[in-house]
Short mmCIF file of N, CA and C in Angstrom, two decimals:
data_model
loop_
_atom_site.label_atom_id
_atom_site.label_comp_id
_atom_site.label_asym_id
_atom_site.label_seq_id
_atom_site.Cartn_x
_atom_site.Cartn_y
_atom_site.Cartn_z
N UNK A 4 -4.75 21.22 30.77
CA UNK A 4 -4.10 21.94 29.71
C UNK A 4 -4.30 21.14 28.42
N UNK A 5 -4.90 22.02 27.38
CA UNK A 5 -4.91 20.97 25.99
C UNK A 5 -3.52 21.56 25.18
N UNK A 6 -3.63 20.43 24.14
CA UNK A 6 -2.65 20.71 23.33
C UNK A 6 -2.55 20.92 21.85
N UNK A 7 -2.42 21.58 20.83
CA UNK A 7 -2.75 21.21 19.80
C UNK A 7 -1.43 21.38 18.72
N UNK A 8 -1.75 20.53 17.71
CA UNK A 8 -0.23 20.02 17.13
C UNK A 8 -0.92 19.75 15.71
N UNK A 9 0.44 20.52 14.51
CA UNK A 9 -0.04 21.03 13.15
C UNK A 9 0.89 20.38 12.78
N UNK A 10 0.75 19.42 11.32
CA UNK A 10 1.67 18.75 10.62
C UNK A 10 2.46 20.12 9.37
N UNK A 11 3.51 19.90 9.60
CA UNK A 11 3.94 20.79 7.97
C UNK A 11 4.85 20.13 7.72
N UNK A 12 4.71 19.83 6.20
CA UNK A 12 5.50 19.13 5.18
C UNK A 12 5.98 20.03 4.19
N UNK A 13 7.47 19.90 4.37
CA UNK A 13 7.96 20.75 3.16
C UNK A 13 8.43 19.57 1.97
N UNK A 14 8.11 19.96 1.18
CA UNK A 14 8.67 18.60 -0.01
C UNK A 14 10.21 18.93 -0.28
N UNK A 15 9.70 19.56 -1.08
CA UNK A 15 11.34 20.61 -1.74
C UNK A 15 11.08 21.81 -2.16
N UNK A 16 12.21 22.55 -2.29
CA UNK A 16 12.32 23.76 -3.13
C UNK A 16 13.48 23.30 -3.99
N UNK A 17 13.31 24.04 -4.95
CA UNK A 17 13.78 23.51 -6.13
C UNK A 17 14.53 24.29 -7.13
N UNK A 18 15.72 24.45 -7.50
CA UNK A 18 16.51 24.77 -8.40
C UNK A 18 16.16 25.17 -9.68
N UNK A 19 16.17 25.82 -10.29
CA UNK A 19 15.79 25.52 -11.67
C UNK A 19 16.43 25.01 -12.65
N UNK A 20 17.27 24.96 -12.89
CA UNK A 20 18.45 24.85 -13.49
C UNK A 20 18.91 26.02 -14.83
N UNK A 21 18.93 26.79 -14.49
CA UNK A 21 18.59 27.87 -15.75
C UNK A 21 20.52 28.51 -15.57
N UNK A 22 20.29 28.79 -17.08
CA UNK A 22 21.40 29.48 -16.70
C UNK A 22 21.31 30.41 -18.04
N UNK A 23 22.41 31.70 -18.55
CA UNK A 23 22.57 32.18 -19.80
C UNK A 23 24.54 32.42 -19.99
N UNK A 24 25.19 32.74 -21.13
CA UNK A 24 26.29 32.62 -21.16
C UNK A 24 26.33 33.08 -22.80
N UNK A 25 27.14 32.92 -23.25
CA UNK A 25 27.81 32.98 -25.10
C UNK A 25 28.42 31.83 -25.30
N UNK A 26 27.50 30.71 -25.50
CA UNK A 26 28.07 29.92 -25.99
C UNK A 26 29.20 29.62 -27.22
N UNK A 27 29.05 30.82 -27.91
CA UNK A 27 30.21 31.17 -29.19
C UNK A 27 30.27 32.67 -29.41
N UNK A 28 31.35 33.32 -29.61
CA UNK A 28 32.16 34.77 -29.14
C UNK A 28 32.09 35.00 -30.82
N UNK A 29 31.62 36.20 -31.40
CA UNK A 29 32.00 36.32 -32.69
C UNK A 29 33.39 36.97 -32.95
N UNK A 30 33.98 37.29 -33.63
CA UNK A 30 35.03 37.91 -33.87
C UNK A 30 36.27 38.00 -33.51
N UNK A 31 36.72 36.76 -32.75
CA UNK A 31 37.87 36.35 -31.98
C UNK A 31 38.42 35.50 -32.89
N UNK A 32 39.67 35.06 -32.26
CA UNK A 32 40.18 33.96 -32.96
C UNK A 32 40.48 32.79 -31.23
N UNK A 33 39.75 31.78 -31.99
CA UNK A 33 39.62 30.37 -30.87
C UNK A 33 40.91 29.89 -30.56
N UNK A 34 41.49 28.92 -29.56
CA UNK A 34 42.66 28.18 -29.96
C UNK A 34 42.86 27.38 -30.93
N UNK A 35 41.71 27.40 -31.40
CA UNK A 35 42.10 26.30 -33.04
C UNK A 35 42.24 27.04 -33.66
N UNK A 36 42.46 28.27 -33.78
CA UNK A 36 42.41 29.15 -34.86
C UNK A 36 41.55 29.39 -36.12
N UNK A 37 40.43 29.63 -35.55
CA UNK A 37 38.89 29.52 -36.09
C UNK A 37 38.30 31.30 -35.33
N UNK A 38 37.44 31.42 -36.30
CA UNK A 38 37.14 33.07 -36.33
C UNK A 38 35.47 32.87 -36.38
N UNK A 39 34.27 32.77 -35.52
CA UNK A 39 33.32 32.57 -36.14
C UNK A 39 32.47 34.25 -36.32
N UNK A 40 32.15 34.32 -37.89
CA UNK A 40 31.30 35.66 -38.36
C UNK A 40 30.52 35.68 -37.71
N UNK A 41 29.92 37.08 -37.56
CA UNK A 41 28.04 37.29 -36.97
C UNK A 41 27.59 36.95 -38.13
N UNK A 42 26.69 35.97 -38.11
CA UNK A 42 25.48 35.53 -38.69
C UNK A 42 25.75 33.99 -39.24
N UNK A 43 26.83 33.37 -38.48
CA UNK A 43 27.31 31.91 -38.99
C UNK A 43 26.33 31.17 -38.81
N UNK A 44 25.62 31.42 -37.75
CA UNK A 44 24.49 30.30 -37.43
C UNK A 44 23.04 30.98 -37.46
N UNK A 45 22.96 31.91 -38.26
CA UNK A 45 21.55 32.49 -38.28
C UNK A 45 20.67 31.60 -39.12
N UNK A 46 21.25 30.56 -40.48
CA UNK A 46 20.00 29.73 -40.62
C UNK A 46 19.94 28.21 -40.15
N UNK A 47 20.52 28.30 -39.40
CA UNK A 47 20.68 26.61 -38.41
C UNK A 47 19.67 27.46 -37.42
N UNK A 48 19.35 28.28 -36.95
CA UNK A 48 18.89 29.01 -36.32
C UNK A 48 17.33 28.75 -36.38
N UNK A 49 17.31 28.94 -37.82
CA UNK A 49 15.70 29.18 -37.95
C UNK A 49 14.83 27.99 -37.98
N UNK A 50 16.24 27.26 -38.72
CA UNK A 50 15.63 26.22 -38.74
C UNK A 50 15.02 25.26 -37.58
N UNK A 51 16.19 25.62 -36.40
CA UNK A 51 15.83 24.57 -35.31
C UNK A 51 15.04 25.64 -34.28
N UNK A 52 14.41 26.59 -34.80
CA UNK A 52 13.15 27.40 -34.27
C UNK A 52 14.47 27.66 -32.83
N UNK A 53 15.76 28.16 -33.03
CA UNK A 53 16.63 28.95 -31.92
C UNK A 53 17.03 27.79 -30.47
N UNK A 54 16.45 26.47 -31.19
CA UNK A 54 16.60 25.66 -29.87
C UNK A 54 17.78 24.40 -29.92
N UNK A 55 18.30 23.83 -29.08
CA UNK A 55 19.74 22.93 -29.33
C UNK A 55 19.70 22.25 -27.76
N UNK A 56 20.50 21.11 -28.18
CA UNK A 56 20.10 20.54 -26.91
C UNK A 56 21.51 20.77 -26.10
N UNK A 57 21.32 20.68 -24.80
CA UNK A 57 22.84 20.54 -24.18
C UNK A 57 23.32 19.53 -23.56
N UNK A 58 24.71 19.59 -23.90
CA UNK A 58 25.48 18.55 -24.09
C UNK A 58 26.45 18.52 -22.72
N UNK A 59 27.06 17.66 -21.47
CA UNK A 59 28.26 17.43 -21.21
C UNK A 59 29.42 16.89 -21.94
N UNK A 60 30.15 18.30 -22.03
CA UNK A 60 31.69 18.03 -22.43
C UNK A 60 31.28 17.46 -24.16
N UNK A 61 30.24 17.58 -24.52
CA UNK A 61 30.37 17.62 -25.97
C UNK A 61 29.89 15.61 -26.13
N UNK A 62 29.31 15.15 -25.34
CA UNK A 62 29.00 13.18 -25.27
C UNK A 62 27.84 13.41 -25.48
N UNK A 63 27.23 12.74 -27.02
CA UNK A 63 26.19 12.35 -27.48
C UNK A 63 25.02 11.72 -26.13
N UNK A 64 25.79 10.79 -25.11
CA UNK A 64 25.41 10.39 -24.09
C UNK A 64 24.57 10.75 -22.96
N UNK A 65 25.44 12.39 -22.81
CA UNK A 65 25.35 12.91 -21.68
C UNK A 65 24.21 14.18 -22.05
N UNK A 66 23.55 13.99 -22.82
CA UNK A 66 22.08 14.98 -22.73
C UNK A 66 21.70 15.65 -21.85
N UNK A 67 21.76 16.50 -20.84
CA UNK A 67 21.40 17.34 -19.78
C UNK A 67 20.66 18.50 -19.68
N UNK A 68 20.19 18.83 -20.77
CA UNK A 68 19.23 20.17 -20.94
C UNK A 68 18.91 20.67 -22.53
N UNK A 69 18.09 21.60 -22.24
CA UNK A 69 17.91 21.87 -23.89
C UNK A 69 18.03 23.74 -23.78
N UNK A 70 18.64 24.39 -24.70
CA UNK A 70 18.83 25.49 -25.14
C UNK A 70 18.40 26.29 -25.67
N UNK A 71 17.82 27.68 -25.32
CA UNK A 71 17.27 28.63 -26.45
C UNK A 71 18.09 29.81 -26.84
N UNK A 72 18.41 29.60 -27.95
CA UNK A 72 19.90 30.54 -28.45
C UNK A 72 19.33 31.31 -29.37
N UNK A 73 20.31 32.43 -29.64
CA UNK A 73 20.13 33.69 -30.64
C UNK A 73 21.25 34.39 -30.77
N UNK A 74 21.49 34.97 -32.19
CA UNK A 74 22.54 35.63 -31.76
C UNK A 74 22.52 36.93 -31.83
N UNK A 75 23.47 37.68 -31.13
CA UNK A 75 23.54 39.39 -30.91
C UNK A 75 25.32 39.16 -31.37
N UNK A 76 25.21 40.48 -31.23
CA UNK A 76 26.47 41.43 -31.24
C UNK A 76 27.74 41.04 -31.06
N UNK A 77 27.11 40.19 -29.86
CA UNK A 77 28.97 39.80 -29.37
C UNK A 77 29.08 38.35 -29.73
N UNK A 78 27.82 37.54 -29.97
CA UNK A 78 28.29 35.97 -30.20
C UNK A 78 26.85 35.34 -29.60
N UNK A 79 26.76 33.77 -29.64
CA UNK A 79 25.09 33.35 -29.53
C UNK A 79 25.38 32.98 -28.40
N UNK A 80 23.88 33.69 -28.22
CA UNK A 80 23.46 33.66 -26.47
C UNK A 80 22.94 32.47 -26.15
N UNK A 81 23.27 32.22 -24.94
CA UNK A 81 21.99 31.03 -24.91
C UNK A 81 21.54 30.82 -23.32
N UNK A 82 20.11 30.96 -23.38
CA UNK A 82 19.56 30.72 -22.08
C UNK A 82 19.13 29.31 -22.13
N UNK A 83 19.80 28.41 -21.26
CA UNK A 83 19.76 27.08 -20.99
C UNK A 83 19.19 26.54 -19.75
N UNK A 84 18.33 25.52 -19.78
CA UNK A 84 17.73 24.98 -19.07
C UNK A 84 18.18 23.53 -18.57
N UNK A 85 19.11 23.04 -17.17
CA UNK A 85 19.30 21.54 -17.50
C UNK A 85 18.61 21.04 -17.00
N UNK A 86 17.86 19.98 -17.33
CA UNK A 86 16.85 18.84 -16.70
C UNK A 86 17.61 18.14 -15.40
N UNK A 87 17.21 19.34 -14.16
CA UNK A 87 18.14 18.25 -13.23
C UNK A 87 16.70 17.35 -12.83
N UNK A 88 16.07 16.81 -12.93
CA UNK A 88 15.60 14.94 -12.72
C UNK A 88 16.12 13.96 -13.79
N UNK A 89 16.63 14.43 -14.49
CA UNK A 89 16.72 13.96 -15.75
C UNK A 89 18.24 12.33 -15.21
N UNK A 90 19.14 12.69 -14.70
CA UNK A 90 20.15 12.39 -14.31
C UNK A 90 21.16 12.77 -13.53
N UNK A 91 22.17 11.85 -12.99
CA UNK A 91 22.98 12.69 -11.96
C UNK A 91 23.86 13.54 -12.82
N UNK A 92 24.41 13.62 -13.76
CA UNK A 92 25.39 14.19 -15.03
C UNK A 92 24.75 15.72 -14.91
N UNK A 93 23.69 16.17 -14.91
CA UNK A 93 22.72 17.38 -14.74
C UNK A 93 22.77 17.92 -13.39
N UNK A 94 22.40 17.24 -12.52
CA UNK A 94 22.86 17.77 -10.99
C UNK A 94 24.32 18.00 -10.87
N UNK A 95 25.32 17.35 -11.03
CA UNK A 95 26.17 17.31 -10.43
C UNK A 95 26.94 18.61 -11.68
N UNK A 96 26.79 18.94 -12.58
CA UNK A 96 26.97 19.83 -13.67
C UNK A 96 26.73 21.29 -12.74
N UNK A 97 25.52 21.00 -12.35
CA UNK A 97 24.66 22.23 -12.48
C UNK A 97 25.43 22.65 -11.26
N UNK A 98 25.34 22.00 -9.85
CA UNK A 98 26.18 22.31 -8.71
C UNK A 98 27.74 22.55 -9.00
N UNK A 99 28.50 22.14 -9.78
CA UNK A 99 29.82 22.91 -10.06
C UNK A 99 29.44 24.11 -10.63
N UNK A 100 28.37 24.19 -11.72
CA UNK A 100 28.17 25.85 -12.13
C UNK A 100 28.01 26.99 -11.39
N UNK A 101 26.73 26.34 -10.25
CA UNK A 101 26.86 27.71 -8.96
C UNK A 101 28.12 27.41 -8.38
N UNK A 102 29.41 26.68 -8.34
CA UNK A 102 30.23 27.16 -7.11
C UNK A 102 30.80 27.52 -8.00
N UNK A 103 31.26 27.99 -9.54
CA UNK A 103 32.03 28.61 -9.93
C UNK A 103 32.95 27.71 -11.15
N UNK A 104 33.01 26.02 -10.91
CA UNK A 104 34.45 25.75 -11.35
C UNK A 104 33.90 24.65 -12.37
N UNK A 105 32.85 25.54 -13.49
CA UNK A 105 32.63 24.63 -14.80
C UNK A 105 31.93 26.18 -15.00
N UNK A 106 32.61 26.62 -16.19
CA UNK A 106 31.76 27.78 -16.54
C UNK A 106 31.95 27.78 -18.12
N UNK A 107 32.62 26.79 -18.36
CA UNK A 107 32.74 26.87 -20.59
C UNK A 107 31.65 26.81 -20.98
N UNK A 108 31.61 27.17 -22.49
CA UNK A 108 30.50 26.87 -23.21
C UNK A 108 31.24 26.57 -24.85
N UNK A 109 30.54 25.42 -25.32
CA UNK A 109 31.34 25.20 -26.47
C UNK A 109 30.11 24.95 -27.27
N UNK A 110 30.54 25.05 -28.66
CA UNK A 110 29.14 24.51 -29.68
C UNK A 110 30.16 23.32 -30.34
N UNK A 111 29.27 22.37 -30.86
CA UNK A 111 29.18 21.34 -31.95
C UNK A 111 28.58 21.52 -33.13
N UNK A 112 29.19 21.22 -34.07
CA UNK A 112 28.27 21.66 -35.93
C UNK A 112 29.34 21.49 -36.82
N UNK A 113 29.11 21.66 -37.76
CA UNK A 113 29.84 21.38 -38.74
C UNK A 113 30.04 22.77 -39.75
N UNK A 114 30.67 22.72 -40.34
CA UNK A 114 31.35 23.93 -41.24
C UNK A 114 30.72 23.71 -42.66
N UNK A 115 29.83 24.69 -42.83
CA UNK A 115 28.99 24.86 -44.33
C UNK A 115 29.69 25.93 -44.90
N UNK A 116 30.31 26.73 -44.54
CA UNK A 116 31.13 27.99 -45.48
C UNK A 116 31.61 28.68 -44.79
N UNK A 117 33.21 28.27 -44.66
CA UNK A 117 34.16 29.23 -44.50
C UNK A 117 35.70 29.50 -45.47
N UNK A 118 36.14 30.34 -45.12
CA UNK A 118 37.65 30.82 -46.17
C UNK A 118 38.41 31.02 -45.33
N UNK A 119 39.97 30.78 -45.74
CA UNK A 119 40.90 31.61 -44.95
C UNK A 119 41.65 32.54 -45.43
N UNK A 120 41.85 33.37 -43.87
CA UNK A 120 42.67 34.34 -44.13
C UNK A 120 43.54 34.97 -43.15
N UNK A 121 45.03 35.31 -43.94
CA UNK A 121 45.63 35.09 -42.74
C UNK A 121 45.84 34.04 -41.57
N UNK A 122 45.97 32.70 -42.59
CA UNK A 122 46.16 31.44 -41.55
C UNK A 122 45.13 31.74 -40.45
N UNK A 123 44.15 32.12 -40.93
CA UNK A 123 42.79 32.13 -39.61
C UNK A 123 41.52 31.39 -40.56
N UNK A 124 40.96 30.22 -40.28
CA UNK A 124 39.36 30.06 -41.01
C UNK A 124 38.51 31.02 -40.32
N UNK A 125 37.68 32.03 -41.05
CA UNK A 125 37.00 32.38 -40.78
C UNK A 125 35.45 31.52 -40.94
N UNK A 126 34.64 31.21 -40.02
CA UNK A 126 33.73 30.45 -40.12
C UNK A 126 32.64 31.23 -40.19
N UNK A 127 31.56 31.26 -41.83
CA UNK A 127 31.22 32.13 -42.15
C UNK A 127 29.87 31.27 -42.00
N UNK A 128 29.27 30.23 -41.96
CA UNK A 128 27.63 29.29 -41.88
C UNK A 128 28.19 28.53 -41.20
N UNK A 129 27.27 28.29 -40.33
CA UNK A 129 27.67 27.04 -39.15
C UNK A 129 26.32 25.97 -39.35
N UNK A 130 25.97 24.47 -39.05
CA UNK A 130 25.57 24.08 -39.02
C UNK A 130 25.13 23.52 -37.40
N UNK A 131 24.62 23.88 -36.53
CA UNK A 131 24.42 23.81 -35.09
C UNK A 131 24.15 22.85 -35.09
N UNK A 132 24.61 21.63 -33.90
CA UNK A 132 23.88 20.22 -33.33
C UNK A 132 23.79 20.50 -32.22
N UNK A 133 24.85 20.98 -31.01
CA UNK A 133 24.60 21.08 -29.64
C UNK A 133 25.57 22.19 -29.31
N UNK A 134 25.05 22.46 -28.00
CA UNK A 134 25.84 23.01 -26.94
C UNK A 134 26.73 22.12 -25.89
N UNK A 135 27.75 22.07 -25.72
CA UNK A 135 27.89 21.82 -24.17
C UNK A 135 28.83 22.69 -23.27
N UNK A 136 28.32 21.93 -22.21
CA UNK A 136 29.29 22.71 -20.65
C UNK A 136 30.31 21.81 -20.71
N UNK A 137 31.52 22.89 -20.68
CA UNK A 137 32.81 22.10 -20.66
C UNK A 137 33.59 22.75 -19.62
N UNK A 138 34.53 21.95 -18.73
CA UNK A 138 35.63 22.45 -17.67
C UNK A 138 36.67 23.42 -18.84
N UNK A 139 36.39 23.55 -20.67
CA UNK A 139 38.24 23.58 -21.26
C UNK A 139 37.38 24.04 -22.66
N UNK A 140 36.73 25.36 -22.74
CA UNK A 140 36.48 25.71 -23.83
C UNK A 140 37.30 25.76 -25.12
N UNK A 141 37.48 26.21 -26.13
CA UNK A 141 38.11 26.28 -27.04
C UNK A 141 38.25 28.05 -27.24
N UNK A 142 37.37 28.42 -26.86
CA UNK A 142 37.31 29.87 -26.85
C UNK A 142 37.07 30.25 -25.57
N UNK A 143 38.09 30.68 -25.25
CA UNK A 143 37.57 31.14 -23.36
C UNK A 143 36.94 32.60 -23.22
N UNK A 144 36.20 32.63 -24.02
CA UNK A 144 35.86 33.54 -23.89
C UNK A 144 33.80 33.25 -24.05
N UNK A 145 34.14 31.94 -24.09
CA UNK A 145 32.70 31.75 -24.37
C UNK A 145 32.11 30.47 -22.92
N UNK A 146 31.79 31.51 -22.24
CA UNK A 146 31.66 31.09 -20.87
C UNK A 146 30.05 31.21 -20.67
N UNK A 147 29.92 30.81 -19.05
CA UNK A 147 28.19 31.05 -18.94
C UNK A 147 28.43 32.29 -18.03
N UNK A 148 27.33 33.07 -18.13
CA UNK A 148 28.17 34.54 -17.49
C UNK A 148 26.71 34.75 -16.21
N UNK A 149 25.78 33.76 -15.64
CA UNK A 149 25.19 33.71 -15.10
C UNK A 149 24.36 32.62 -14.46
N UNK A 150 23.98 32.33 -13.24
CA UNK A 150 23.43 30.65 -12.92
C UNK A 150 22.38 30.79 -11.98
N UNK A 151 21.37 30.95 -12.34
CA UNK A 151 19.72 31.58 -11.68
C UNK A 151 19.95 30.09 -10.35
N UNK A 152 20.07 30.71 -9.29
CA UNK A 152 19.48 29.87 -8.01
C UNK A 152 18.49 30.37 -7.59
N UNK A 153 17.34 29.57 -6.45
CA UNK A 153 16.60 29.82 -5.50
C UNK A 153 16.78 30.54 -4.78
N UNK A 154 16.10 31.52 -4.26
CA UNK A 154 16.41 32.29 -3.12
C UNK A 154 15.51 31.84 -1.91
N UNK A 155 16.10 31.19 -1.08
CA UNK A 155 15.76 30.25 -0.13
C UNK A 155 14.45 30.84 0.89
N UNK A 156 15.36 32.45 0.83
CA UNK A 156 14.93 33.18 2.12
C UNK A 156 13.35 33.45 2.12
N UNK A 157 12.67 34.06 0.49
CA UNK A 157 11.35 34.03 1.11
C UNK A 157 10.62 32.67 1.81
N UNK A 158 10.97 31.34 1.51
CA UNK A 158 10.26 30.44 1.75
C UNK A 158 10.80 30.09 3.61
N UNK A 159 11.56 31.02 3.78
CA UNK A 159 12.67 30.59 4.84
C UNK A 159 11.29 31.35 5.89
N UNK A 160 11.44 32.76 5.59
CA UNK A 160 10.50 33.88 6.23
C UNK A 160 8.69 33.23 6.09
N UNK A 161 8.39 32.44 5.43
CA UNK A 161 7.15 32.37 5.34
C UNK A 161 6.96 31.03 6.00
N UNK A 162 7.47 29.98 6.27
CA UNK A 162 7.70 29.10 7.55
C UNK A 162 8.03 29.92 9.31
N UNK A 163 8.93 30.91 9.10
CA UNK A 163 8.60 31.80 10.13
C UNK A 163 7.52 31.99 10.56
N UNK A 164 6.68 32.85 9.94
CA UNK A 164 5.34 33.72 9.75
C UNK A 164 4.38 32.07 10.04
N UNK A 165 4.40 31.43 9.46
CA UNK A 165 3.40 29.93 9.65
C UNK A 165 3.95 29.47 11.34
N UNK A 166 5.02 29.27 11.59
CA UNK A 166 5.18 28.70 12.74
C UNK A 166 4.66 29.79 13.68
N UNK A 167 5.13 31.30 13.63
CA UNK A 167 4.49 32.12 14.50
C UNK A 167 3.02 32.14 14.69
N UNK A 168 2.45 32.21 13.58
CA UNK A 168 0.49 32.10 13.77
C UNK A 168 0.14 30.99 14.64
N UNK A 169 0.82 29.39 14.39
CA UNK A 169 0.44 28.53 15.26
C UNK A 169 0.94 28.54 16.65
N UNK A 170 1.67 29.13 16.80
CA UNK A 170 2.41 29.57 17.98
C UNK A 170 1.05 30.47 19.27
N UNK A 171 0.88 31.45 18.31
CA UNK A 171 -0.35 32.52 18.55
C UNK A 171 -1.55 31.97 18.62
N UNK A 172 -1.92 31.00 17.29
CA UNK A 172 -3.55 30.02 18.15
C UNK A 172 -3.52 28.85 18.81
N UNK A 173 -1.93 28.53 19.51
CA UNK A 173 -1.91 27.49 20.75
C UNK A 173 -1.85 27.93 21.78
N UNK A 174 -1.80 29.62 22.09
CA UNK A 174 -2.01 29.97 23.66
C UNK A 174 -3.05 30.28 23.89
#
């Protein structure tokens, strides 16, 4: 009886780290009592060609991905990417995002023109530096409203299908 024997190496499959959300809600009022207009950040916008880096919890430190934002209707979107090789701060981020229990989104910038009214600043130009993922938004309403995982199963089914063929040219 002969025998014959096939090496398979799976490396990894791999996460992407992608996610999208509103990082800032227009037309609300925040717990600081801040109001940001549609179009606060349309020329921080252009300038940084729609891109911002992301931040944990708002720490110059904690760099974890970079951002491509725009804004619509309801407040700026942003489809975010975190560099999970980058550090554990990025993995371990990204895995609380798929189970649910880190879903804020906050911006950083500075205030180029706003007024008040009605004991509300309305924040009318924003100056954008970052995004980050925070456990404690300021606006809860500016969450990530989606977190792209792997879907395991085709690669699951196509190790099937591979083990069955060798299965079939060892009898």
């Amino acid at each position: 009886m002969g025998f014959k024997s096939a090496r398979l190496e799976i490396k990894q499959v791999l996460d992407t780290g992608e996610f999208t959300g509103l990082a800032a809600v227009f037309g609300n009022i925040d717990q600081g009592g801040d109001l940001i207009e549609h179009g606060a950040f349309a020329k921080t916008l252009a300038e940084k060609n729609g891109e911002a880096p992301i931040l944990w919890a708002h720490d110059p430190a904690s760099v974890i991905g970079v951002g491509q934002l725009r804004e619509t209707p309801q407040g700026l979107e942003i489809h975010g990417k975190l560099i999970l090789n980058s550090n554990d701060t990025a993995q371990k981020v990204h895995a609380l995002m798929k189970g649910g229990a880190v879903r804020g989104l906050s911006v950083g910038y500075d205030n180029v023109r706003s007024l008040m009214r009605d004991a509300v600043r309305h924040l009318q130009e924003l100056k954008l530096y970052e995004v980050s993922l925070t456990a404690f938004p300021m606006n809860e309403s500016a969450v990530v409203t989606a977190v792209k995982t792997v879907d395991h199963s085709g690669a699951l089914s196509a190790i099937r299908d591979l083990v069955a063929m060798i299965n079939k040219s060892l009898r």
